[in-house]
mmCIF file of C-alpha atoms in Angstrom:
data_model
loop_
_atom_site.group_PDB
_atom_site.id
_atom_site.type_symbol
_atom_site.label_atom_id
_atom_site.label_comp_id
_atom_site.label_asym_id
_atom_site.label_seq_id
_atom_site.Cartn_x
_atom_site.Cartn_y
_atom_site.Cartn_z
ATOM 1 C CA MET A 1 100.297 145.596 109.179
ATOM 2 C CA THR A 2 101.547 144.614 112.579
ATOM 3 C CA ASN A 3 99.425 144.100 115.670
ATOM 4 C CA ASN A 4 101.370 144.967 118.833
ATOM 5 C CA GLN A 5 98.596 143.973 121.182
ATOM 6 C CA THR A 6 99.268 141.004 123.304
ATOM 7 C CA SER A 7 96.604 138.658 124.577
ATOM 8 C CA ALA A 8 96.528 136.860 127.840
ATOM 9 C CA PRO A 9 97.619 133.224 127.657
ATOM 10 C CA ALA A 10 94.889 130.644 128.017
ATOM 11 C CA LEU A 11 95.300 128.595 131.145
ATOM 12 C CA ARG A 12 93.907 124.993 131.104
ATOM 13 C CA GLY A 13 93.125 123.914 134.633
ATOM 14 C CA ALA A 14 94.199 124.620 138.216
ATOM 15 C CA ALA A 15 97.718 123.097 137.815
ATOM 16 C CA GLN A 16 98.549 125.695 135.185
ATOM 17 C CA LEU A 17 97.013 128.425 137.334
ATOM 18 C CA LEU A 18 99.117 127.169 140.219
ATOM 19 C CA ALA A 19 102.226 127.618 138.036
ATOM 20 C CA THR A 20 101.285 131.211 137.355
ATOM 21 C CA LEU A 21 100.870 132.281 141.036
ATOM 22 C CA PRO A 22 104.390 133.725 141.408
ATOM 23 C CA TYR A 23 103.581 135.989 138.349
ATOM 24 C CA LEU A 24 100.134 136.953 139.617
ATOM 25 C CA ILE A 25 101.365 138.049 143.102
ATOM 26 C CA GLY A 26 104.955 138.942 142.336
ATOM 27 C CA TYR A 27 106.719 136.203 144.254
ATOM 28 C CA ARG A 28 106.573 132.510 145.044
ATOM 29 C CA PRO A 29 104.254 132.247 148.105
ATOM 30 C CA ASP A 30 104.808 129.790 151.017
ATOM 31 C CA HIS A 31 102.837 129.140 154.159
ATOM 32 C CA SER A 32 99.936 130.900 152.608
ATOM 33 C CA LEU A 33 96.393 130.635 151.402
ATOM 34 C CA VAL A 34 96.098 132.100 147.825
ATOM 35 C CA LEU A 35 92.701 132.687 146.340
ATOM 36 C CA VAL A 36 92.190 133.491 142.654
ATOM 37 C CA LEU A 37 88.654 134.484 141.738
ATOM 38 C CA THR A 38 87.740 134.026 138.038
ATOM 39 C CA LEU A 39 84.532 135.161 136.362
ATOM 40 C CA LEU A 40 83.276 132.840 133.679
ATOM 41 C CA GLU A 41 81.292 134.998 131.233
ATOM 42 C CA ASP A 42 79.056 133.749 128.475
ATOM 43 C CA ALA A 43 80.325 135.532 125.362
ATOM 44 C CA ARG A 44 77.580 134.303 123.106
ATOM 45 C CA ARG A 45 74.740 136.372 121.789
ATOM 46 C CA PRO A 46 71.321 134.808 122.165
ATOM 47 C CA GLY A 47 70.768 132.219 119.371
ATOM 48 C CA SER A 48 74.435 132.238 118.302
ATOM 49 C CA VAL A 49 77.280 129.732 118.785
ATOM 50 C CA GLY A 50 80.090 130.990 120.827
ATOM 51 C CA SER A 51 82.113 130.322 123.911
ATOM 52 C CA ARG A 52 82.634 131.310 127.472
ATOM 53 C CA SER A 53 85.574 133.425 128.443
ATOM 54 C CA ALA A 54 87.153 133.479 131.946
ATOM 55 C CA ARG A 55 89.115 136.374 133.467
ATOM 56 C CA VAL A 56 90.801 136.894 136.751
ATOM 57 C CA ALA A 57 88.841 139.325 138.897
ATOM 58 C CA MET A 58 90.891 139.040 142.104
ATOM 59 C CA THR A 59 93.988 137.488 143.511
ATOM 60 C CA VAL A 60 94.808 137.551 147.228
ATOM 61 C CA ARG A 61 97.411 135.998 149.359
ATOM 62 C CA VAL A 62 97.179 135.713 153.174
ATOM 63 C CA ASP A 63 99.207 134.057 155.835
ATOM 64 C CA LEU A 64 97.955 130.703 157.107
ATOM 65 C CA PRO A 65 95.881 130.819 160.332
ATOM 66 C CA PRO A 66 96.776 128.757 163.369
ATOM 67 C CA PRO A 67 94.707 125.537 163.878
ATOM 68 C CA GLY A 68 91.107 126.695 164.644
ATOM 69 C CA GLY A 69 91.596 130.095 163.026
ATOM 70 C CA GLY A 70 90.158 129.200 159.620
ATOM 71 C CA ALA A 71 86.641 130.673 160.252
ATOM 72 C CA GLU A 72 88.024 134.100 161.176
ATOM 73 C CA LEU A 73 90.296 134.214 158.241
ATOM 74 C CA VAL A 74 87.719 133.196 155.719
ATOM 75 C CA ALA A 75 85.161 135.469 157.162
ATOM 76 C CA ALA A 76 87.582 138.375 156.523
ATOM 77 C CA LEU A 77 87.971 137.329 152.839
ATOM 78 C CA VAL A 78 84.203 137.245 152.090
ATOM 79 C CA GLU A 79 83.713 141.053 151.635
ATOM 80 C CA PRO A 80 86.698 141.442 149.228
ATOM 81 C CA VAL A 81 85.307 138.548 147.177
ATOM 82 C CA ARG A 82 81.894 140.133 147.160
ATOM 83 C CA ARG A 83 83.325 143.509 146.127
ATOM 84 C CA ALA A 84 85.278 141.852 143.187
ATOM 85 C CA ILE A 85 82.144 140.239 141.987
ATOM 86 C CA SER A 86 79.895 143.225 142.311
ATOM 87 C CA GLY A 87 82.433 145.518 140.721
ATOM 88 C CA SER A 88 82.721 143.297 137.717
ATOM 89 C CA ARG A 89 78.924 142.589 137.449
ATOM 90 C CA SER A 90 77.238 145.808 138.554
ATOM 91 C CA GLY A 91 76.094 144.213 141.740
ATOM 92 C CA SER A 92 74.572 140.980 140.373
ATOM 93 C CA VAL A 93 75.954 137.625 141.512
ATOM 94 C CA VAL A 94 74.740 135.507 138.677
ATOM 95 C CA GLY A 95 73.128 137.793 136.180
ATOM 96 C CA ASN A 96 71.034 137.322 133.076
ATOM 97 C CA GLY A 97 73.771 138.677 130.951
ATOM 98 C CA SER A 98 72.266 142.078 130.352
ATOM 99 C CA GLU A 99 74.684 144.011 132.495
ATOM 100 C CA LYS A 100 77.575 145.725 130.667
ATOM 101 C CA GLY A 101 76.440 144.314 127.306
ATOM 102 C CA ARG A 102 76.945 140.733 128.164
ATOM 103 C CA CYS A 103 74.695 138.100 126.735
ATOM 104 C CA GLY A 104 74.625 135.242 129.281
ATOM 105 C CA PRO A 105 75.148 134.466 132.877
ATOM 106 C CA THR A 106 78.384 135.126 134.694
ATOM 107 C CA ILE A 107 79.623 132.594 137.198
ATOM 108 C CA ALA A 108 82.187 133.203 139.987
ATOM 109 C CA LEU A 109 84.653 130.416 140.421
ATOM 110 C CA LEU A 110 87.152 130.303 143.275
ATOM 111 C CA HIS A 111 90.442 128.592 142.847
ATOM 112 C CA ALA A 112 92.197 128.109 146.207
ATOM 113 C CA PHE A 113 95.762 127.032 147.013
ATOM 114 C CA ALA A 114 96.865 126.261 150.578
ATOM 115 C CA LEU A 115 100.659 126.254 150.479
ATOM 116 C CA ASP A 116 102.852 124.440 153.072
ATOM 117 C CA VAL A 117 99.835 123.738 155.409
ATOM 118 C CA ASP A 118 99.231 120.671 157.546
ATOM 119 C CA ASP A 119 96.158 118.451 156.679
ATOM 120 C CA VAL A 120 93.986 119.626 159.645
ATOM 121 C CA VAL A 121 94.247 123.297 158.731
ATOM 122 C CA ALA A 122 93.849 122.581 155.038
ATOM 123 C CA ARG A 123 90.483 120.690 155.540
ATOM 124 C CA GLU A 124 89.335 123.360 157.980
ATOM 125 C CA LEU A 125 90.024 126.121 155.550
ATOM 126 C CA LEU A 126 88.134 124.144 152.759
ATOM 127 C CA ALA A 127 85.098 123.663 155.015
ATOM 128 C CA GLN A 128 85.161 127.391 155.858
ATOM 129 C CA LEU A 129 85.448 128.364 152.156
ATOM 130 C CA HIS A 130 82.483 126.260 151.367
ATOM 131 C CA SER A 131 80.327 127.596 154.187
ATOM 132 C CA LYS A 132 81.132 131.302 153.899
ATOM 133 C CA LEU A 133 81.231 131.677 150.161
ATOM 134 C CA SER A 134 78.128 129.625 149.157
ATOM 135 C CA PRO A 135 75.824 132.435 150.333
ATOM 136 C CA VAL A 136 77.508 134.822 147.958
ATOM 137 C CA ALA A 137 77.132 132.368 145.032
ATOM 138 C CA VAL A 138 80.829 131.675 144.702
ATOM 139 C CA VAL A 139 81.651 128.008 143.678
ATOM 140 C CA VAL A 140 84.958 126.510 145.142
ATOM 141 C CA HIS A 141 85.971 125.177 141.845
ATOM 142 C CA ASP A 142 89.520 124.086 142.791
ATOM 143 C CA TYR A 143 91.237 123.635 146.149
ATOM 144 C CA PHE A 144 94.795 122.297 146.180
ATOM 145 C CA VAL A 145 97.041 121.667 149.005
ATOM 146 C CA VAL A 146 100.580 122.385 147.920
ATOM 147 C CA HIS A 147 103.884 121.183 149.390
ATOM 148 C CA GLY A 148 106.907 122.347 147.407
ATOM 149 C CA GLU A 149 106.437 121.065 143.823
ATOM 150 C CA ARG A 150 103.779 118.543 144.747
ATOM 151 C CA TYR A 151 100.053 119.179 145.073
ATOM 152 C CA LEU A 152 96.971 117.262 146.295
ATOM 153 C CA PRO A 153 93.597 118.339 144.942
ATOM 154 C CA LEU A 154 90.790 118.176 147.524
ATOM 155 C CA VAL A 155 88.476 119.816 145.100
ATOM 156 C CA ARG A 156 88.823 119.708 141.316
ATOM 157 C CA ASN A 157 86.396 121.232 138.842
ATOM 158 C CA GLY A 158 83.877 121.674 141.624
ATOM 159 C CA VAL A 159 83.985 118.020 142.807
ATOM 160 C CA SER A 160 85.382 117.171 146.237
ATOM 161 C CA ASP A 161 87.777 114.294 146.526
ATOM 162 C CA ASP A 162 86.995 112.869 150.025
ATOM 163 C CA ARG A 163 89.487 109.898 149.629
ATOM 164 C CA SER A 164 92.257 109.771 152.257
ATOM 165 C CA ASP A 165 95.801 109.916 151.112
ATOM 166 C CA ASP A 166 96.084 106.115 151.646
ATOM 167 C CA ASP A 167 93.242 105.604 149.043
ATOM 168 C CA ARG A 168 95.082 107.468 146.369
ATOM 169 C CA SER A 169 97.261 105.348 144.074
#
Protein backbone atom coordinates (compact mmCIF):
# COMPACT_ATOMS: atom_id res chain seq x y z
CA MET A 1 0.00 0.00 0.00
CA THR A 2 1.32 3.43 -0.93
CA ASN A 3 0.72 6.57 1.07
CA ASN A 4 0.54 9.62 -1.21
CA GLN A 5 0.24 12.10 1.62
CA THR A 6 3.14 14.46 2.05
CA SER A 7 4.12 15.94 5.35
CA ALA A 8 5.59 19.36 5.94
CA PRO A 9 9.35 19.31 6.43
CA ALA A 10 10.59 19.89 9.95
CA LEU A 11 12.53 23.14 10.26
CA ARG A 12 15.19 23.37 12.91
CA GLY A 13 15.77 26.97 13.86
CA ALA A 14 15.40 30.44 12.46
CA ALA A 15 18.18 30.06 9.90
CA GLN A 16 16.25 27.26 8.17
CA LEU A 17 13.05 29.30 8.43
CA LEU A 18 14.85 32.23 6.81
CA ALA A 19 15.85 29.96 3.92
CA THR A 20 12.18 29.03 3.35
CA LEU A 21 10.87 32.62 3.15
CA PRO A 22 10.87 32.73 -0.66
CA TYR A 23 8.68 29.60 -0.65
CA LEU A 24 6.33 30.93 2.05
CA ILE A 25 5.67 34.26 0.34
CA GLY A 26 6.33 33.35 -3.28
CA TYR A 27 9.46 35.43 -3.96
CA ARG A 28 12.73 36.53 -2.36
CA PRO A 29 11.91 39.61 -0.29
CA ASP A 30 14.18 42.62 0.04
CA HIS A 31 13.87 45.93 1.92
CA SER A 32 11.16 44.29 3.99
CA LEU A 33 10.02 43.18 7.40
CA VAL A 34 8.81 39.58 7.26
CA LEU A 35 6.91 38.10 10.21
CA VAL A 36 6.24 34.39 10.60
CA LEU A 37 3.91 33.49 13.44
CA THR A 38 4.13 29.91 14.61
CA LEU A 39 1.93 28.24 17.16
CA LEU A 40 3.63 25.73 19.40
CA GLU A 41 1.03 23.23 20.53
CA ASP A 42 1.32 20.59 23.20
CA ALA A 43 0.41 17.35 21.43
CA ARG A 44 0.57 15.24 24.58
CA ARG A 45 -2.40 13.86 26.40
CA PRO A 46 -2.39 14.46 30.15
CA GLY A 47 -0.11 11.91 31.79
CA SER A 48 1.41 10.69 28.53
CA VAL A 49 4.80 11.17 26.93
CA GLY A 50 4.68 13.16 23.73
CA SER A 51 6.05 16.18 22.00
CA ARG A 52 5.14 19.66 20.93
CA SER A 53 4.29 20.44 17.36
CA ALA A 54 4.63 23.80 15.67
CA ARG A 55 2.78 25.12 12.67
CA VAL A 56 2.86 28.36 10.74
CA ALA A 57 -0.28 30.36 11.51
CA MET A 58 0.60 33.52 9.56
CA THR A 59 3.26 34.92 7.25
CA VAL A 60 3.29 38.60 6.32
CA ARG A 61 5.72 40.83 4.41
CA VAL A 62 5.63 44.62 4.60
CA ASP A 63 7.83 47.38 3.22
CA LEU A 64 10.32 48.83 5.67
CA PRO A 65 9.25 52.09 7.30
CA PRO A 66 11.32 55.26 7.18
CA PRO A 67 13.35 55.99 10.33
CA GLY A 68 10.89 56.82 13.11
CA GLY A 69 8.02 54.98 11.42
CA GLY A 70 8.37 51.67 13.22
CA ALA A 71 5.65 52.31 15.82
CA GLU A 72 2.99 52.97 13.20
CA LEU A 73 4.00 49.93 11.12
CA VAL A 74 4.06 47.51 14.05
CA ALA A 75 0.79 48.89 15.43
CA ALA A 76 -0.85 48.04 12.09
CA LEU A 77 0.41 44.45 12.39
CA VAL A 78 -0.96 43.76 15.88
CA GLU A 79 -4.55 43.11 14.79
CA PRO A 80 -3.66 40.58 12.03
CA VAL A 81 -1.45 38.75 14.55
CA ARG A 82 -4.25 38.75 17.11
CA ARG A 83 -6.72 37.40 14.51
CA ALA A 84 -4.31 34.63 13.48
CA ILE A 85 -3.99 33.57 17.10
CA SER A 86 -7.68 33.75 17.93
CA GLY A 87 -8.64 31.94 14.72
CA SER A 88 -6.31 29.12 15.62
CA ARG A 89 -7.22 28.90 19.27
CA SER A 90 -10.87 29.88 19.51
CA GLY A 91 -10.00 33.23 21.04
CA SER A 92 -7.63 32.13 23.79
CA VAL A 93 -4.09 33.41 23.78
CA VAL A 94 -2.49 30.75 25.93
CA GLY A 95 -5.10 28.15 26.66
CA ASN A 96 -5.35 25.15 28.89
CA GLY A 97 -5.42 22.84 25.90
CA SER A 98 -9.12 22.08 26.01
CA GLU A 99 -9.94 24.04 22.86
CA LYS A 100 -10.27 22.03 19.67
CA GLY A 101 -9.26 18.82 21.45
CA ARG A 102 -5.76 19.94 22.33
CA CYS A 103 -4.29 18.68 25.56
CA GLY A 104 -1.83 21.37 26.59
CA PRO A 105 -1.08 25.05 26.22
CA THR A 106 -0.45 26.67 22.86
CA ILE A 107 2.26 29.32 22.68
CA ALA A 108 2.52 31.99 19.96
CA LEU A 109 6.09 32.56 18.75
CA LEU A 110 7.05 35.35 16.35
CA HIS A 111 9.99 34.98 14.01
CA ALA A 112 10.87 38.36 12.45
CA PHE A 113 13.31 39.09 9.66
CA ALA A 114 14.35 42.65 8.76
CA LEU A 115 15.85 42.47 5.28
CA ASP A 116 18.23 45.11 3.88
CA VAL A 117 17.61 47.54 6.73
CA ASP A 118 19.97 49.90 8.51
CA ASP A 119 20.82 49.29 12.15
CA VAL A 120 18.76 52.20 13.55
CA VAL A 121 15.53 51.09 11.86
CA ALA A 122 16.22 47.42 12.74
CA ARG A 123 16.55 48.18 16.44
CA GLU A 124 13.52 50.50 16.40
CA LEU A 125 11.40 47.74 14.84
CA LEU A 126 12.60 45.24 17.44
CA ALA A 127 11.70 47.59 20.31
CA GLN A 128 8.26 48.19 18.79
CA LEU A 129 7.62 44.46 18.25
CA HIS A 130 8.41 43.79 21.92
CA SER A 131 6.24 46.63 23.23
CA LYS A 132 3.22 46.12 20.94
CA LEU A 133 3.07 42.31 20.90
CA SER A 134 3.74 41.55 24.56
CA PRO A 135 0.18 42.57 25.56
CA VAL A 136 -1.27 39.96 23.17
CA ALA A 137 1.03 37.27 24.64
CA VAL A 138 3.23 36.88 21.57
CA VAL A 139 6.88 36.06 22.26
CA VAL A 140 9.44 37.56 19.87
CA HIS A 141 11.32 34.31 19.51
CA ASP A 142 13.74 35.26 16.73
CA TYR A 143 14.66 38.59 15.16
CA PHE A 144 17.27 38.55 12.42
CA VAL A 145 18.70 41.48 10.47
CA VAL A 146 19.46 40.14 7.00
CA HIS A 147 21.79 41.61 4.38
CA GLY A 148 22.10 39.45 1.27
CA GLU A 149 23.27 36.01 2.38
CA ARG A 150 24.41 37.21 5.82
CA TYR A 151 22.29 37.60 8.92
CA LEU A 152 22.72 38.98 12.41
CA PRO A 153 20.47 37.61 15.17
CA LEU A 154 19.36 40.33 17.61
CA VAL A 155 17.04 37.83 19.32
CA ARG A 156 17.55 34.08 19.13
CA ASN A 157 15.29 31.57 20.90
CA GLY A 158 13.69 34.39 22.86
CA VAL A 159 16.98 35.80 24.19
CA SER A 160 18.16 39.27 23.13
CA ASP A 161 21.75 39.68 22.03
CA ASP A 162 22.62 43.23 23.05
CA ARG A 163 26.27 43.07 22.07
CA SER A 164 27.43 45.56 19.49
CA ASP A 165 28.82 44.32 16.18
CA ASP A 166 32.35 45.07 17.48
CA ASP A 167 31.81 42.65 20.40
CA ARG A 168 30.96 39.73 18.09
CA SER A 169 33.87 37.57 17.04
